mmCIF file of N, CA and C in Angstrom:
data_model
loop_
_atom_site.group_PDB
_atom_site.id
_atom_site.type_symbol
_atom_site.label_atom_id
_atom_site.label_comp_id
_atom_site.label_asym_id
_atom_site.label_seq_id
_atom_site.Cartn_x
_atom_site.Cartn_y
_atom_site.Cartn_z
ATOM 1 N N UNK A 166 44.597 -22.967 -24.985
ATOM 2 C CA UNK A 166 45.029 -22.389 -26.144
ATOM 3 C C UNK A 166 45.127 -23.047 -28.081
ATOM 4 N N UNK A 167 43.768 -22.678 -28.288
ATOM 5 C CA UNK A 167 43.697 -22.924 -29.729
ATOM 6 C C UNK A 167 44.304 -22.211 -31.178
ATOM 7 N N UNK A 168 44.930 -22.791 -31.511
ATOM 8 C CA UNK A 168 46.418 -22.132 -32.599
ATOM 9 C C UNK A 168 45.021 -22.307 -34.001
ATOM 10 N N UNK A 169 45.322 -21.314 -35.360
ATOM 11 C CA UNK A 169 45.517 -21.423 -36.364
ATOM 12 C C UNK A 169 45.930 -22.359 -37.055
ATOM 13 N N UNK A 170 46.835 -23.562 -36.648
ATOM 14 C CA UNK A 170 47.642 -23.787 -37.764
ATOM 15 C C UNK A 170 47.333 -25.271 -36.350
ATOM 16 N N UNK A 171 47.822 -25.132 -35.450
ATOM 17 C CA UNK A 171 47.991 -26.161 -34.390
ATOM 18 C C UNK A 171 46.760 -25.791 -33.306
ATOM 19 N N UNK A 172 46.403 -26.751 -32.742
ATOM 20 C CA UNK A 172 45.540 -27.634 -31.738
ATOM 21 C C UNK A 172 45.084 -27.321 -30.737
ATOM 22 N N UNK A 173 46.262 -28.195 -30.007
ATOM 23 C CA UNK A 173 46.436 -27.746 -28.882
ATOM 24 C C UNK A 173 47.025 -27.179 -28.020
ATOM 25 N N UNK A 174 48.605 -27.588 -28.751
ATOM 26 C CA UNK A 174 49.941 -26.678 -28.571
ATOM 27 C C UNK A 174 50.623 -26.158 -29.369
ATOM 28 N N UNK A 175 51.535 -25.501 -29.757
ATOM 29 C CA UNK A 175 52.248 -25.761 -30.567
ATOM 30 C C UNK A 175 53.750 -26.898 -30.579
ATOM 31 N N UNK A 176 54.218 -27.243 -28.601
ATOM 32 C CA UNK A 176 54.967 -28.711 -28.900
ATOM 33 C C UNK A 176 54.087 -30.124 -29.629
ATOM 34 N N UNK A 177 53.541 -30.477 -29.387
ATOM 35 C CA UNK A 177 52.664 -31.672 -29.573
ATOM 36 C C UNK A 177 52.469 -31.426 -31.044
ATOM 37 N N UNK A 178 52.184 -29.836 -31.441
ATOM 38 C CA UNK A 178 52.154 -30.029 -33.468
ATOM 39 C C UNK A 178 53.480 -29.849 -33.185
ATOM 40 N N UNK A 179 54.511 -30.012 -33.068
ATOM 41 C CA UNK A 179 55.687 -30.725 -33.557
ATOM 42 C C UNK A 179 56.222 -31.533 -34.330
ATOM 43 N N UNK A 180 55.629 -32.359 -32.185
ATOM 44 C CA UNK A 180 56.124 -33.179 -32.111
ATOM 45 C C UNK A 180 55.180 -34.199 -33.711
ATOM 46 N N UNK A 181 54.166 -34.277 -33.132
ATOM 47 C CA UNK A 181 53.077 -34.974 -33.915
ATOM 48 C C UNK A 181 53.070 -35.009 -35.356
ATOM 49 N N UNK A 182 52.814 -33.749 -35.877
ATOM 50 C CA UNK A 182 52.825 -33.076 -37.784
ATOM 51 C C UNK A 182 53.989 -32.685 -38.052
ATOM 52 N N UNK A 183 55.157 -32.810 -37.832
ATOM 53 C CA UNK A 183 56.137 -32.120 -38.483
ATOM 54 C C UNK A 183 57.462 -33.194 -38.283
ATOM 55 N N UNK A 184 57.573 -33.646 -36.837
ATOM 56 C CA UNK A 184 58.573 -34.708 -36.587
ATOM 57 C C UNK A 184 58.468 -36.735 -37.148
ATOM 58 N N UNK A 185 56.851 -36.366 -36.609
ATOM 59 C CA UNK A 185 56.684 -37.665 -36.612
ATOM 60 C C UNK A 185 55.983 -37.861 -38.083
ATOM 61 N N UNK A 186 54.857 -37.287 -38.352
ATOM 62 C CA UNK A 186 54.591 -37.724 -39.625
ATOM 63 C C UNK A 186 55.026 -36.593 -41.125
ATOM 64 N N UNK A 187 55.745 -35.962 -40.452
ATOM 65 C CA UNK A 187 57.117 -35.719 -41.869
ATOM 66 C C UNK A 187 57.624 -36.247 -41.770
ATOM 67 N N UNK A 188 58.977 -36.515 -40.669
ATOM 68 C CA UNK A 188 59.879 -37.812 -41.843
ATOM 69 C C UNK A 188 59.616 -38.891 -42.355
ATOM 70 N N UNK A 189 57.805 -39.336 -41.916
ATOM 71 C CA UNK A 189 57.761 -40.164 -42.623
ATOM 72 C C UNK A 189 57.121 -39.937 -44.497
ATOM 73 N N UNK A 190 56.177 -38.557 -44.405
ATOM 74 C CA UNK A 190 56.140 -38.159 -45.561
ATOM 75 C C UNK A 190 57.771 -37.605 -46.289
ATOM 76 N N UNK A 191 58.515 -36.921 -45.546
ATOM 77 C CA UNK A 191 59.900 -37.251 -46.546
ATOM 78 C C UNK A 191 60.581 -38.471 -46.966
ATOM 79 N N UNK A 192 60.527 -39.598 -45.892
ATOM 80 C CA UNK A 192 60.841 -40.563 -46.672
ATOM 81 C C UNK A 192 59.878 -41.188 -47.799
ATOM 82 N N UNK A 193 59.180 -40.600 -47.216
ATOM 83 C CA UNK A 193 57.559 -41.384 -49.201
ATOM 84 C C UNK A 193 58.336 -41.012 -50.647
ATOM 85 N N UNK A 194 58.727 -39.372 -49.647
ATOM 86 C CA UNK A 194 58.903 -38.847 -51.267
ATOM 87 C C UNK A 194 60.546 -39.466 -51.811
ATOM 88 N N UNK A 195 60.886 -39.670 -49.931
ATOM 89 C CA UNK A 195 61.882 -40.498 -50.955
ATOM 90 C C UNK A 195 62.158 -41.930 -51.778
ATOM 91 N N UNK A 196 61.495 -42.140 -51.828
ATOM 92 C CA UNK A 196 61.082 -43.493 -51.585
ATOM 93 C C UNK A 196 60.770 -43.392 -53.093
ATOM 94 N N UNK A 197 59.492 -43.042 -53.174
ATOM 95 C CA UNK A 197 58.798 -42.613 -54.661
ATOM 96 C C UNK A 197 59.815 -41.989 -55.194
ATOM 97 N N UNK A 198 61.356 -41.232 -55.220
ATOM 98 C CA UNK A 198 62.009 -40.775 -56.094
ATOM 99 C C UNK A 198 63.381 -42.243 -56.527
ATOM 100 N N UNK A 199 63.482 -42.794 -55.354
ATOM 101 C CA UNK A 199 63.756 -44.482 -55.691
ATOM 102 C C UNK A 199 63.458 -44.928 -56.653
ATOM 103 N N UNK A 200 62.458 -44.992 -57.094
ATOM 104 C CA UNK A 200 61.817 -45.810 -58.512
ATOM 105 C C UNK A 200 61.555 -44.820 -59.372
ATOM 106 N N UNK A 201 62.029 -44.001 -59.381
ATOM 107 C CA UNK A 201 62.131 -42.357 -60.887
ATOM 108 C C UNK A 201 60.561 -42.068 -61.060
ATOM 109 N N UNK A 202 59.583 -42.772 -59.857
ATOM 110 C CA UNK A 202 58.213 -42.039 -60.461
ATOM 111 C C UNK A 202 58.075 -40.307 -59.506
ATOM 112 N N UNK A 203 57.026 -40.163 -60.740
ATOM 113 C CA UNK A 203 56.750 -38.586 -60.470
ATOM 114 C C UNK A 203 56.741 -37.979 -59.526
ATOM 115 N N UNK A 204 56.455 -36.655 -59.005
ATOM 116 C CA UNK A 204 56.606 -36.115 -57.236
ATOM 117 C C UNK A 204 54.910 -36.232 -56.625
ATOM 118 N N UNK A 205 54.052 -35.250 -58.276
ATOM 119 C CA UNK A 205 52.524 -36.308 -57.725
ATOM 120 C C UNK A 205 52.617 -37.052 -57.458
ATOM 121 N N UNK A 206 52.800 -38.842 -57.478
ATOM 122 C CA UNK A 206 52.716 -39.630 -56.823
ATOM 123 C C UNK A 206 52.999 -39.851 -55.111
ATOM 124 N N UNK A 207 54.017 -38.530 -54.895
ATOM 125 C CA UNK A 207 54.662 -38.826 -53.934
ATOM 126 C C UNK A 207 53.439 -38.258 -52.650
ATOM 127 N N UNK A 208 53.028 -37.155 -53.293
ATOM 128 C CA UNK A 208 51.701 -36.172 -52.916
ATOM 129 C C UNK A 208 50.270 -36.971 -52.737
ATOM 130 N N UNK A 209 50.447 -38.247 -53.792
ATOM 131 C CA UNK A 209 49.240 -39.270 -53.337
ATOM 132 C C UNK A 209 49.119 -40.138 -53.052
ATOM 133 N N UNK A 210 50.025 -40.255 -51.599
ATOM 134 C CA UNK A 210 50.271 -40.995 -50.229
ATOM 135 C C UNK A 210 50.253 -40.230 -49.843
ATOM 136 N N UNK A 211 50.339 -38.771 -49.109
ATOM 137 C CA UNK A 211 49.619 -38.051 -47.779
ATOM 138 C C UNK A 211 48.633 -37.865 -47.369
ATOM 139 N N UNK A 212 47.221 -37.872 -48.225
ATOM 140 C CA UNK A 212 46.028 -38.030 -47.609
ATOM 141 C C UNK A 212 45.926 -39.201 -46.381
ATOM 142 N N UNK A 213 46.281 -40.017 -46.762
ATOM 143 C CA UNK A 213 46.102 -41.446 -45.303
ATOM 144 C C UNK A 213 47.451 -40.992 -44.091
ATOM 145 N N UNK A 214 48.395 -40.566 -45.103
ATOM 146 C CA UNK A 214 49.209 -40.226 -44.167
ATOM 147 C C UNK A 214 48.715 -39.920 -42.768
ATOM 148 N N UNK A 215 47.893 -38.179 -43.122
ATOM 149 C CA UNK A 215 47.479 -37.288 -43.032
ATOM 150 C C UNK A 215 46.117 -37.857 -41.667
ATOM 151 N N UNK A 216 45.324 -38.539 -42.227
ATOM 152 C CA UNK A 216 44.573 -39.501 -40.696
ATOM 153 C C UNK A 216 45.098 -39.689 -40.994
ATOM 154 N N UNK A 217 46.111 -40.820 -41.113
ATOM 155 C CA UNK A 217 47.255 -41.584 -39.153
ATOM 156 C C UNK A 217 47.738 -41.186 -39.102
ATOM 157 N N UNK A 218 47.915 -38.982 -39.446
ATOM 158 C CA UNK A 218 48.453 -38.067 -37.892
ATOM 159 C C UNK A 218 47.343 -37.577 -37.488
ATOM 160 N N UNK A 219 46.215 -37.401 -38.035
ATOM 161 C CA UNK A 219 45.199 -36.886 -37.355
ATOM 162 C C UNK A 219 44.730 -38.112 -36.186
ATOM 163 N N UNK A 220 44.713 -38.916 -36.503
ATOM 164 C CA UNK A 220 44.679 -40.310 -35.657
ATOM 165 C C UNK A 220 44.763 -39.403 -34.595
ATOM 166 N N UNK A 221 46.900 -39.944 -34.323
ATOM 167 C CA UNK A 221 47.781 -40.003 -32.712
ATOM 168 C C UNK A 221 47.362 -38.801 -32.427
ATOM 169 N N UNK A 222 47.145 -37.487 -32.895
ATOM 170 C CA UNK A 222 46.097 -35.778 -32.920
ATOM 171 C C UNK A 222 44.627 -36.492 -30.996
ATOM 172 N N UNK A 223 44.551 -37.472 -32.013
ATOM 173 C CA UNK A 223 42.726 -37.579 -31.141
ATOM 174 C C UNK A 223 43.755 -38.295 -29.928
ATOM 175 N N UNK A 224 44.107 -39.682 -30.182
ATOM 176 C CA UNK A 224 44.277 -40.729 -29.721
ATOM 177 C C UNK A 224 45.567 -40.393 -28.391
ATOM 178 N N UNK A 225 46.000 -39.453 -28.755
ATOM 179 C CA UNK A 225 47.332 -39.608 -27.587
ATOM 180 C C UNK A 225 46.981 -37.796 -26.898
ATOM 181 N N UNK A 226 46.591 -37.085 -27.808
ATOM 182 C CA UNK A 226 46.573 -35.613 -27.053
ATOM 183 C C UNK A 226 44.933 -34.586 -26.866
ATOM 184 N N UNK A 227 44.199 -36.017 -26.962
ATOM 185 C CA UNK A 227 42.290 -35.265 -27.420
ATOM 186 C C UNK A 227 42.680 -34.188 -28.665
ATOM 187 N N UNK A 228 42.266 -34.047 -29.351
ATOM 188 C CA UNK A 228 42.661 -33.387 -30.073
ATOM 189 C C UNK A 228 40.970 -34.185 -31.588
ATOM 190 N N UNK A 229 40.691 -33.600 -31.874
ATOM 191 C CA UNK A 229 40.142 -33.406 -33.008
ATOM 192 C C UNK A 229 40.257 -34.374 -34.005
ATOM 193 N N UNK A 230 39.615 -35.769 -33.868
ATOM 194 C CA UNK A 230 39.766 -36.500 -35.422
ATOM 195 C C UNK A 230 39.669 -36.089 -36.479
ATOM 196 N N UNK A 231 38.247 -35.421 -36.529
ATOM 197 C CA UNK A 231 37.212 -34.938 -38.325
ATOM 198 C C UNK A 231 37.295 -34.045 -38.215
ATOM 199 N N UNK A 232 38.681 -32.837 -38.336
ATOM 200 C CA UNK A 232 38.172 -31.570 -38.343
ATOM 201 C C UNK A 232 38.965 -31.254 -39.358
ATOM 202 N N UNK A 233 38.026 -30.949 -40.969
ATOM 203 C CA UNK A 233 38.695 -30.777 -42.050
ATOM 204 C C UNK A 233 39.604 -29.658 -42.027
ATOM 205 N N UNK A 234 39.532 -28.815 -40.769
ATOM 206 C CA UNK A 234 40.299 -27.677 -40.763
ATOM 207 C C UNK A 234 41.577 -28.451 -40.643
ATOM 208 N N UNK A 235 41.974 -29.005 -40.269
ATOM 209 C CA UNK A 235 43.495 -29.372 -39.225
ATOM 210 C C UNK A 235 44.251 -30.013 -39.812
ATOM 211 N N UNK A 236 43.106 -30.935 -40.529
ATOM 212 C CA UNK A 236 43.415 -32.120 -41.683
ATOM 213 C C UNK A 236 44.425 -31.442 -43.423
ATOM 214 N N UNK A 237 43.791 -30.497 -43.143
ATOM 215 C CA UNK A 237 44.167 -29.439 -44.487
ATOM 216 C C UNK A 237 45.864 -29.569 -44.210
ATOM 217 N N UNK A 238 45.238 -28.577 -42.507
ATOM 218 C CA UNK A 238 47.036 -27.889 -42.261
ATOM 219 C C UNK A 238 47.135 -28.746 -41.991
ATOM 220 N N UNK A 239 48.091 -30.423 -41.862
ATOM 221 C CA UNK A 239 48.204 -31.772 -41.428
ATOM 222 C C UNK A 239 49.012 -31.518 -43.019
ATOM 223 N N UNK A 240 48.215 -32.208 -43.890
ATOM 224 C CA UNK A 240 48.063 -32.207 -45.239
ATOM 225 C C UNK A 240 49.104 -32.255 -46.168
ATOM 226 N N UNK A 241 48.474 -30.150 -45.507
ATOM 227 C CA UNK A 241 49.761 -29.095 -46.281
ATOM 228 C C UNK A 241 50.844 -29.514 -45.778
ATOM 229 N N UNK A 242 51.475 -29.708 -44.909
ATOM 230 C CA UNK A 242 52.274 -29.828 -43.890
ATOM 231 C C UNK A 242 52.990 -31.268 -45.021
ATOM 232 N N UNK A 243 52.616 -31.907 -44.918
ATOM 233 C CA UNK A 243 52.793 -33.849 -45.356
ATOM 234 C C UNK A 243 53.258 -33.829 -46.670
ATOM 235 N N UNK A 244 52.320 -32.957 -47.623
ATOM 236 C CA UNK A 244 52.959 -33.024 -48.859
ATOM 237 C C UNK A 244 53.807 -31.983 -49.056
ATOM 238 N N UNK A 245 54.456 -30.590 -48.497
ATOM 239 C CA UNK A 245 55.088 -29.796 -48.778
ATOM 240 C C UNK A 245 56.845 -30.441 -48.259
ATOM 241 N N UNK A 246 56.706 -31.690 -47.245
ATOM 242 C CA UNK A 246 58.475 -32.636 -47.092
ATOM 243 C C UNK A 246 58.437 -33.618 -47.975
ATOM 244 N N UNK A 247 57.119 -34.123 -48.172
ATOM 245 C CA UNK A 247 57.290 -35.497 -49.197
ATOM 246 C C UNK A 247 57.769 -34.520 -50.049
ATOM 247 N N UNK A 248 56.939 -33.728 -51.318
ATOM 248 C CA UNK A 248 58.046 -32.995 -52.628
ATOM 249 C C UNK A 248 59.078 -32.787 -52.473
ATOM 250 N N UNK A 249 59.820 -31.758 -51.295
ATOM 251 C CA UNK A 249 60.651 -31.402 -50.898
ATOM 252 C C UNK A 249 61.923 -33.443 -50.469
ATOM 253 N N UNK A 250 61.068 -34.295 -49.916
ATOM 254 C CA UNK A 250 62.361 -35.327 -49.601
ATOM 255 C C UNK A 250 62.345 -35.965 -51.000
ATOM 256 N N UNK A 251 61.557 -35.516 -51.724
ATOM 257 C CA UNK A 251 61.075 -36.191 -53.638
ATOM 258 C C UNK A 251 62.049 -35.609 -53.926
ATOM 259 N N UNK A 252 62.458 -34.402 -54.277
ATOM 260 C CA UNK A 252 63.255 -33.242 -54.919
ATOM 261 C C UNK A 252 64.723 -33.779 -54.568
ATOM 262 N N UNK A 253 64.800 -33.457 -53.356
ATOM 263 C CA UNK A 253 66.293 -34.259 -52.776
ATOM 264 C C UNK A 253 66.835 -35.518 -53.158
ATOM 265 N N UNK A 254 66.454 -36.419 -53.708
ATOM 266 C CA UNK A 254 66.860 -37.641 -53.672
ATOM 267 C C UNK A 254 67.040 -37.444 -55.432
ATOM 268 N N UNK A 255 65.439 -37.271 -55.726
ATOM 269 C CA UNK A 255 65.871 -36.867 -57.408
ATOM 270 C C UNK A 255 66.843 -35.890 -57.939
ATOM 271 N N UNK A 256 67.442 -34.800 -57.342
ATOM 272 C CA UNK A 256 68.777 -34.258 -57.454
ATOM 273 C C UNK A 256 70.175 -34.754 -57.364
ATOM 274 N N UNK A 257 69.790 -35.859 -56.170
ATOM 275 C CA UNK A 257 70.985 -37.406 -56.004
ATOM 276 C C UNK A 257 70.922 -38.072 -56.778
ATOM 277 N N UNK A 258 70.444 -38.754 -57.386
ATOM 278 C CA UNK A 258 70.161 -39.032 -58.007
ATOM 279 C C UNK A 258 70.323 -39.410 -59.761
ATOM 280 N N UNK A 259 70.167 -37.602 -60.170
ATOM 281 C CA UNK A 259 70.826 -36.991 -61.355
ATOM 282 C C UNK A 259 71.931 -37.605 -61.100
ATOM 283 N N UNK A 260 72.182 -36.496 -60.641
ATOM 284 C CA UNK A 260 73.744 -36.147 -60.137
ATOM 285 C C UNK A 260 75.160 -37.127 -60.377
ATOM 286 N N UNK A 261 74.456 -38.216 -59.406
ATOM 287 C CA UNK A 261 75.479 -40.001 -58.950
ATOM 288 C C UNK A 261 75.151 -40.948 -60.897
ATOM 289 N N UNK A 262 73.630 -40.250 -61.152
ATOM 290 C CA UNK A 262 74.046 -41.414 -62.190
ATOM 291 C C UNK A 262 74.133 -41.710 -63.038
ATOM 292 N N UNK A 263 73.866 -39.659 -63.971
ATOM 293 C CA UNK A 263 74.412 -38.675 -65.238
ATOM 294 C C UNK A 263 75.796 -37.490 -65.186
ATOM 295 N N UNK A 264 76.398 -38.665 -63.909
ATOM 296 C CA UNK A 264 77.613 -37.681 -63.545
ATOM 297 C C UNK A 264 78.321 -36.661 -64.445
ATOM 298 N N UNK A 265 78.760 -37.805 -65.890
ATOM 299 C CA UNK A 265 79.150 -36.837 -66.915
ATOM 300 C C UNK A 265 78.294 -35.812 -67.768
ATOM 301 N N UNK A 266 76.910 -35.856 -67.330
ATOM 302 C CA UNK A 266 76.575 -34.263 -67.742
ATOM 303 C C UNK A 266 75.563 -33.443 -67.281
ATOM 304 N N UNK A 267 75.464 -34.038 -65.442
ATOM 305 C CA UNK A 267 74.537 -33.096 -64.725
ATOM 306 C C UNK A 267 75.928 -33.126 -63.328
ATOM 307 N N UNK A 268 75.277 -31.080 -62.839
ATOM 308 C CA UNK A 268 75.890 -31.261 -62.100
ATOM 309 C C UNK A 268 75.148 -30.514 -60.830
ATOM 310 N N UNK A 269 75.428 -31.108 -59.371
ATOM 311 C CA UNK A 269 74.436 -31.018 -58.437
ATOM 312 C C UNK A 269 74.842 -29.062 -58.330
ATOM 313 N N UNK A 270 73.507 -28.824 -57.862
ATOM 314 C CA UNK A 270 73.034 -27.104 -57.796
ATOM 315 C C UNK A 270 72.143 -26.598 -56.471
ATOM 316 N N UNK A 271 73.142 -26.957 -55.898
ATOM 317 C CA UNK A 271 72.196 -26.917 -53.993
ATOM 318 C C UNK A 271 71.359 -28.539 -53.794
ATOM 319 N N UNK A 272 70.987 -27.900 -53.044
ATOM 320 C CA UNK A 272 69.850 -29.728 -52.670
ATOM 321 C C UNK A 272 69.123 -30.532 -53.067
ATOM 322 N N UNK A 273 68.732 -28.697 -53.618
ATOM 323 C CA UNK A 273 66.694 -29.346 -54.213
ATOM 324 C C UNK A 273 66.741 -29.515 -56.169
ATOM 325 N N UNK A 274 68.322 -29.159 -56.868
ATOM 326 C CA UNK A 274 68.335 -28.835 -58.253
ATOM 327 C C UNK A 274 69.478 -29.586 -58.646
ATOM 328 N N UNK A 275 69.740 -29.331 -60.017
ATOM 329 C CA UNK A 275 71.362 -29.577 -61.154
ATOM 330 C C UNK A 275 71.001 -29.145 -62.089
ATOM 331 N N UNK A 276 72.256 -28.716 -62.465
ATOM 332 C CA UNK A 276 72.575 -28.291 -63.597
ATOM 333 C C UNK A 276 73.100 -29.546 -64.405
ATOM 334 N N UNK A 277 72.831 -28.488 -66.136
ATOM 335 C CA UNK A 277 73.856 -29.339 -67.037
ATOM 336 C C UNK A 277 75.595 -28.631 -66.829
ATOM 337 N N UNK A 278 76.615 -29.702 -67.097
ATOM 338 C CA UNK A 278 77.761 -29.064 -66.969
ATOM 339 C C UNK A 278 78.305 -28.600 -67.827
ATOM 340 N N UNK A 279 79.429 -27.942 -67.899
ATOM 341 C CA UNK A 279 79.697 -26.377 -68.450
ATOM 342 C C UNK A 279 80.099 -27.400 -69.316
ATOM 343 N N UNK A 280 80.898 -28.227 -69.552
ATOM 344 C CA UNK A 280 81.556 -28.946 -70.699
ATOM 345 C C UNK A 280 80.006 -30.056 -71.803
ATOM 346 N N UNK A 281 79.388 -29.977 -71.212
ATOM 347 C CA UNK A 281 78.506 -30.688 -71.316
ATOM 348 C C UNK A 281 77.626 -30.472 -72.570
#
């Protein structure tokens, strides 16, 4: 049963794309943010990772290797998770490094302190 988002099955898609690839994307986004680089650099690393995820689908689950549609689906999910990882790390860094100036405003943001 082939879906619009997954190729073989939803559990295979969740395991390979979301857990394996998404975990790597999240960590890559955090690593880019750790060196104070902009978010677009985290997104720039995702096409090679999406190609690796496509290869895992192909090698382990007999999925297609060179399908543009599923490559773009994997790429969109990986970019979203990389940007989320980048933003959470930046929020933590800003509030830790400049604690007299900023306070945490949720997992993805920060705001100026009221007295600053």
